[in-house]
Amino acid sequence: MEIPKFNIAVLIDGDNAQPKLLKAILEEVSKYGKATIRRIYGDWTTPQMNSWKEIINQYSINPVQKFSYTTGKNSTDSSLIIEAMDILHGKNIDGFCIVSSDSDYTGLAKRIREEGLFVMGIGEKKTPNAFVQSCEIFTFCENITQDLSSLSKLENQKTSSIKKLVKSDTGNTSYLKIIDKAFDISTDEEDQAYISTIGLNLRKIDPSFDPRTFGFKNLTSLFKSIKKYQIVKNVVNGLNQPLVKLK
């Protein structure tokens, strides 16, 4: 899926994310744009933030201090949301990446989209669906940390992967039905569609759709495993832009 590169503000909820995933998170963001603003929010006087201190300088992340004024209350959420709105009105960026599994950012994601800006989320699979659906793209941490070799092994288990596609449930609809719908709305007059166009439409239907969830490295590999579809090699200006059609 090809999306023009643009400037993205990466805002991390330090209380709700894992330091060991920072490198993978930034690599995921780089697929869609340049992380020009990088901030992480939390109470840096607490022991739980110590694990971040060794790694944030490696990736030029600016720590933002937010004291917890009331016991049991987390003020990180409000601090991140306020700064996000300041950045939004500054009009210096083209999109946001919110790193958290917390539903408190649902309203923020919606507000950003209302302004016509790109917004992606990165969080664990436990992330509430309301937040997931409020983003244009939502990537699960469990997918970005998978080793490519393990993905290759899963790709070889095609029967198992297809069963997972059928059994997976999003609003009582199997992912295979979602794939079929995305293909239908992507086809041209010759009943074929660019794989990149299908990818964009899949994300519109379900922001969290990701071939890696089912053990495939990319969308092309996933379509190759589905018997009803055929991948057609299509070279344009020296670049391969695969087409998909029904067999």
Tab-separated table of C-alpha atoms in Angstrom:
chain	number	residue	atom	x	y	z
A	1	MET	CA	0.000	0.000	0.000
A	2	GLU	CA	1.648	3.210	-1.156
A	3	ILE	CA	0.855	6.413	0.706
A	4	PRO	CA	2.650	9.733	0.096
A	5	LYS	CA	5.233	10.575	2.752
A	6	PHE	CA	4.372	13.491	5.008
A	7	ASN	CA	5.137	14.910	8.430
A	8	ILE	CA	3.676	12.984	11.362
A	9	ALA	CA	3.547	13.858	15.048
A	10	VAL	CA	4.213	10.725	17.116
A	11	LEU	CA	2.681	11.053	20.583
A	12	ILE	CA	3.353	8.211	23.022
A	13	ASP	CA	1.471	7.517	26.229
A	14	GLY	CA	4.410	6.413	28.383
A	15	ASP	CA	2.086	4.843	30.941
A	16	ASN	CA	0.426	2.746	28.261
A	17	ALA	CA	3.220	1.615	25.935
A	18	GLN	CA	6.336	-0.564	26.111
A	19	PRO	CA	9.904	0.794	25.690
A	20	LYS	CA	11.103	-2.367	23.944
A	21	LEU	CA	8.704	-1.644	21.074
A	22	LEU	CA	9.932	1.888	20.378
A	23	LYS	CA	12.174	0.981	17.434
A	24	ALA	CA	9.458	-1.139	15.818
A	25	ILE	CA	6.894	1.621	16.366
A	26	LEU	CA	9.000	4.244	14.606
A	27	GLU	CA	9.696	1.850	11.747
A	28	GLU	CA	5.954	1.308	11.353
A	29	VAL	CA	5.309	5.057	11.317
A	30	SER	CA	8.007	5.536	8.662
A	31	LYS	CA	5.879	3.535	6.209
A	32	TYR	CA	3.413	6.404	6.124
A	33	GLY	CA	5.427	9.520	6.818
A	34	LYS	CA	8.311	11.247	8.580
A	35	ALA	CA	8.123	11.430	12.371
A	36	THR	CA	9.042	15.094	12.715
A	37	ILE	CA	7.528	15.522	16.200
A	38	ARG	CA	8.312	12.787	18.722
A	39	ARG	CA	7.037	13.127	22.262
A	40	ILE	CA	6.403	10.769	25.161
A	41	TYR	CA	4.225	11.694	28.119
A	42	GLY	CA	4.381	10.513	31.704
A	43	ASP	CA	5.378	11.282	35.268
A	44	TRP	CA	9.151	10.925	35.058
A	45	THR	CA	9.487	11.038	38.840
A	46	THR	CA	7.906	7.578	39.148
A	47	PRO	CA	9.868	4.293	38.940
A	48	GLN	CA	7.695	2.897	36.144
A	49	MET	CA	9.124	5.458	33.704
A	50	ASN	CA	12.748	4.467	34.375
A	51	SER	CA	12.726	1.898	31.577
A	52	TRP	CA	12.120	4.677	29.040
A	53	LYS	CA	15.032	6.845	30.105
A	54	GLU	CA	17.728	4.715	28.493
A	55	ILE	CA	16.083	4.529	25.087
A	56	ILE	CA	14.397	7.852	24.334
A	57	ASN	CA	17.672	9.639	23.537
A	58	GLN	CA	18.564	6.956	20.984
A	59	TYR	CA	15.493	7.850	18.950
A	60	SER	CA	15.273	11.601	19.619
A	61	ILE	CA	12.095	11.365	21.689
A	62	ASN	CA	11.248	14.431	23.755
A	63	PRO	CA	9.994	13.513	27.261
A	64	VAL	CA	7.101	15.587	28.578
A	65	GLN	CA	6.665	15.733	32.348
A	66	LYS	CA	3.170	15.472	33.750
A	67	PHE	CA	2.707	15.153	37.493
A	68	SER	CA	-0.146	13.077	38.878
A	69	TYR	CA	-1.845	15.570	41.156
A	70	THR	CA	-4.401	13.121	42.519
A	71	THR	CA	-3.729	9.609	43.760
A	72	GLY	CA	-5.137	7.000	41.392
A	73	LYS	CA	-5.690	9.521	38.595
A	74	ASN	CA	-3.609	9.534	35.404
A	75	SER	CA	-2.994	13.012	34.028
A	76	THR	CA	-0.911	11.759	31.086
A	77	ASP	CA	-3.992	11.397	28.890
A	78	SER	CA	-5.096	15.014	29.290
A	79	SER	CA	-1.570	16.320	28.761
A	80	LEU	CA	-1.161	14.389	25.514
A	81	ILE	CA	-4.585	15.482	24.260
A	82	ILE	CA	-3.955	19.171	25.036
A	83	GLU	CA	-0.592	19.157	23.270
A	84	ALA	CA	-2.078	17.267	20.326
A	85	MET	CA	-4.645	20.036	19.883
A	86	ASP	CA	-1.904	22.666	20.055
A	87	ILE	CA	0.027	20.822	17.355
A	88	LEU	CA	-3.135	20.404	15.294
A	89	HIS	CA	-3.875	24.138	15.305
A	90	GLY	CA	-0.225	24.914	14.563
A	91	LYS	CA	-0.781	23.362	11.135
A	92	ASN	CA	2.857	22.248	10.848
A	93	ILE	CA	2.155	18.560	10.439
A	94	ASP	CA	0.035	16.402	8.144
A	95	GLY	CA	-0.880	13.567	10.483
A	96	PHE	CA	-0.665	12.003	13.921
A	97	CYS	CA	0.317	8.674	15.392
A	98	ILE	CA	-1.101	8.003	18.855
A	99	VAL	CA	0.678	5.183	20.660
A	100	SER	CA	-1.610	3.773	23.324
A	101	SER	CA	-4.169	1.052	24.002
A	102	ASP	CA	-6.371	3.451	25.966
A	103	SER	CA	-9.895	4.305	24.813
A	104	ASP	CA	-9.488	7.816	26.250
A	105	TYR	CA	-7.947	8.890	22.943
A	106	THR	CA	-11.019	7.995	20.887
A	107	GLY	CA	-12.312	11.568	20.908
A	108	LEU	CA	-8.900	12.949	19.975
A	109	ALA	CA	-8.621	10.629	16.973
A	110	LYS	CA	-12.082	11.647	15.792
A	111	ARG	CA	-11.245	15.341	16.167
A	112	ILE	CA	-8.062	14.988	14.137
A	113	ARG	CA	-9.910	13.195	11.340
A	114	GLU	CA	-12.555	15.923	11.300
A	115	GLU	CA	-9.765	18.346	10.394
A	116	GLY	CA	-8.909	16.152	7.404
A	117	LEU	CA	-5.577	14.985	8.795
A	118	PHE	CA	-4.212	11.455	8.740
A	119	VAL	CA	-4.355	9.665	12.088
A	120	MET	CA	-2.997	6.257	12.947
A	121	GLY	CA	-2.941	4.383	16.199
A	122	ILE	CA	-0.579	1.764	17.556
A	123	GLY	CA	-1.619	-0.365	20.505
A	124	GLU	CA	-2.157	-3.862	21.791
A	125	LYS	CA	-4.965	-6.126	20.604
A	126	LYS	CA	-6.803	-5.347	23.837
A	127	THR	CA	-7.384	-1.801	22.544
A	128	PRO	CA	-11.119	-0.959	22.621
A	129	ASN	CA	-12.743	-1.084	19.194
A	130	ALA	CA	-13.995	2.497	19.517
A	131	PHE	CA	-10.431	3.827	19.452
A	132	VAL	CA	-9.410	1.441	16.659
A	133	GLN	CA	-12.283	2.517	14.430
A	134	SER	CA	-11.618	6.210	15.093
A	135	CYS	CA	-8.229	5.946	13.405
A	136	GLU	CA	-7.555	5.817	9.686
A	137	ILE	CA	-5.036	3.063	10.325
A	138	PHE	CA	-4.556	1.061	13.500
A	139	THR	CA	-1.622	-1.330	13.891
A	140	PHE	CA	-1.446	-3.882	16.663
A	141	CYS	CA	1.841	-4.127	18.573
A	142	GLU	CA	1.654	-7.900	18.297
A	143	ASN	CA	2.005	-7.605	14.511
A	144	ILE	CA	4.923	-5.200	14.298
A	145	THR	CA	7.056	-7.301	16.629
A	146	GLN	CA	6.639	-10.562	14.762
A	147	ASP	CA	9.855	-12.005	13.403
A	148	LEU	CA	9.894	-12.312	9.613
A	149	SER	CA	11.032	-15.910	9.830
A	150	SER	CA	8.001	-16.785	11.937
A	151	LEU	CA	5.801	-15.061	9.374
A	152	SER	CA	7.368	-17.160	6.623
A	153	LYS	CA	6.618	-20.324	8.585
A	154	LEU	CA	3.014	-19.243	9.005
A	155	GLU	CA	2.744	-18.479	5.294
A	156	ASN	CA	3.669	-22.073	4.566
A	157	GLN	CA	0.761	-23.195	6.733
A	158	LYS	CA	-1.788	-21.862	4.242
A	159	THR	CA	-4.670	-24.006	5.423
A	160	SER	CA	-4.236	-22.807	8.987
A	161	SER	CA	-3.998	-19.172	7.861
A	162	ILE	CA	-7.149	-19.351	5.756
A	163	LYS	CA	-9.060	-20.968	8.618
A	164	LYS	CA	-7.965	-18.052	10.783
A	165	LEU	CA	-9.315	-15.631	8.173
A	166	VAL	CA	-12.676	-17.357	8.210
A	167	LYS	CA	-12.951	-17.730	11.987
A	168	SER	CA	-11.769	-14.217	12.818
A	169	ASP	CA	-14.713	-12.031	13.649
A	170	THR	CA	-15.296	-8.303	13.243
A	171	GLY	CA	-18.904	-7.455	13.912
A	172	ASN	CA	-19.929	-11.032	13.024
A	173	THR	CA	-18.288	-10.710	9.598
A	174	SER	CA	-15.389	-12.936	8.604
A	175	TYR	CA	-12.267	-11.256	7.260
A	176	LEU	CA	-12.703	-13.142	3.983
A	177	LYS	CA	-15.989	-11.285	3.480
A	178	ILE	CA	-14.208	-8.007	4.166
A	179	ILE	CA	-11.541	-8.926	1.599
A	180	ASP	CA	-14.217	-9.751	-0.980
A	181	LYS	CA	-15.947	-6.428	-0.336
A	182	ALA	CA	-12.700	-4.468	-0.683
A	183	PHE	CA	-11.958	-6.269	-3.953
A	184	ASP	CA	-15.436	-5.526	-5.337
A	185	ILE	CA	-15.197	-1.780	-4.689
A	186	SER	CA	-11.650	-1.637	-6.068
A	187	THR	CA	-12.157	-3.313	-9.453
A	188	ASP	CA	-12.020	-1.459	-12.777
A	189	GLU	CA	-13.914	-2.077	-16.034
A	190	GLU	CA	-11.895	-5.249	-16.606
A	191	ASP	CA	-12.853	-6.670	-13.190
A	192	GLN	CA	-9.336	-6.435	-11.818
A	193	ALA	CA	-7.846	-4.215	-9.132
A	194	TYR	CA	-4.450	-2.924	-8.035
A	195	ILE	CA	-3.309	-4.623	-4.841
A	196	SER	CA	-2.477	-1.179	-3.425
A	197	THR	CA	-6.030	0.056	-4.053
A	198	ILE	CA	-7.472	-2.999	-2.322
A	199	GLY	CA	-5.178	-2.328	0.622
A	200	LEU	CA	-6.443	1.235	0.946
A	201	ASN	CA	-10.061	0.122	0.813
A	202	LEU	CA	-9.457	-2.637	3.355
A	203	ARG	CA	-8.178	-0.032	5.794
A	204	LYS	CA	-11.265	2.099	5.135
A	205	ILE	CA	-13.514	-0.832	5.992
A	206	ASP	CA	-11.416	-1.940	8.968
A	207	PRO	CA	-8.556	0.343	10.132
A	208	SER	CA	-6.905	-2.577	11.934
A	209	PHE	CA	-6.770	-4.918	8.934
A	210	ASP	CA	-3.224	-6.239	8.622
A	211	PRO	CA	-2.004	-9.308	6.661
A	212	ARG	CA	0.483	-9.970	9.465
A	213	THR	CA	-2.411	-10.825	11.748
A	214	PHE	CA	-2.904	-13.951	9.658
A	215	GLY	CA	0.761	-14.840	9.175
A	216	PHE	CA	1.395	-13.127	5.826
A	217	LYS	CA	4.179	-10.609	5.254
A	218	ASN	CA	2.093	-8.526	2.861
A	219	LEU	CA	-1.245	-8.319	1.084
A	220	THR	CA	0.101	-9.923	-2.094
A	221	SER	CA	1.086	-13.056	-0.192
A	222	LEU	CA	-2.336	-13.180	1.438
A	223	PHE	CA	-4.167	-12.990	-1.907
A	224	LYS	CA	-1.937	-15.681	-3.387
A	225	SER	CA	-3.161	-18.049	-0.687
A	226	ILE	CA	-6.864	-17.491	-1.464
A	227	LYS	CA	-7.892	-19.913	-4.212
A	228	LYS	CA	-10.545	-17.710	-5.802
A	229	TYR	CA	-8.067	-14.906	-6.574
A	230	GLN	CA	-5.162	-14.623	-8.979
A	231	ILE	CA	-2.213	-12.219	-8.814
A	232	VAL	CA	-1.184	-10.707	-12.151
A	233	LYS	CA	2.278	-9.211	-12.503
A	234	ASN	CA	1.971	-5.663	-13.811
A	235	VAL	CA	5.111	-3.594	-14.467
A	236	VAL	CA	4.617	0.165	-14.823
A	237	ASN	CA	7.647	2.393	-15.394
A	238	GLY	CA	9.916	-0.367	-14.157
A	239	LEU	CA	7.903	-0.932	-10.963
A	240	ASN	CA	5.782	-3.977	-10.296
A	241	GLN	CA	2.248	-2.920	-9.356
A	242	PRO	CA	0.405	-6.250	-8.982
A	243	LEU	CA	-3.184	-6.643	-10.082
A	244	VAL	CA	-5.731	-8.988	-8.535
A	245	LYS	CA	-8.545	-10.709	-10.415
A	246	LEU	CA	-10.881	-13.630	-9.933
A	247	LYS	CA	-9.750	-16.930	-11.421
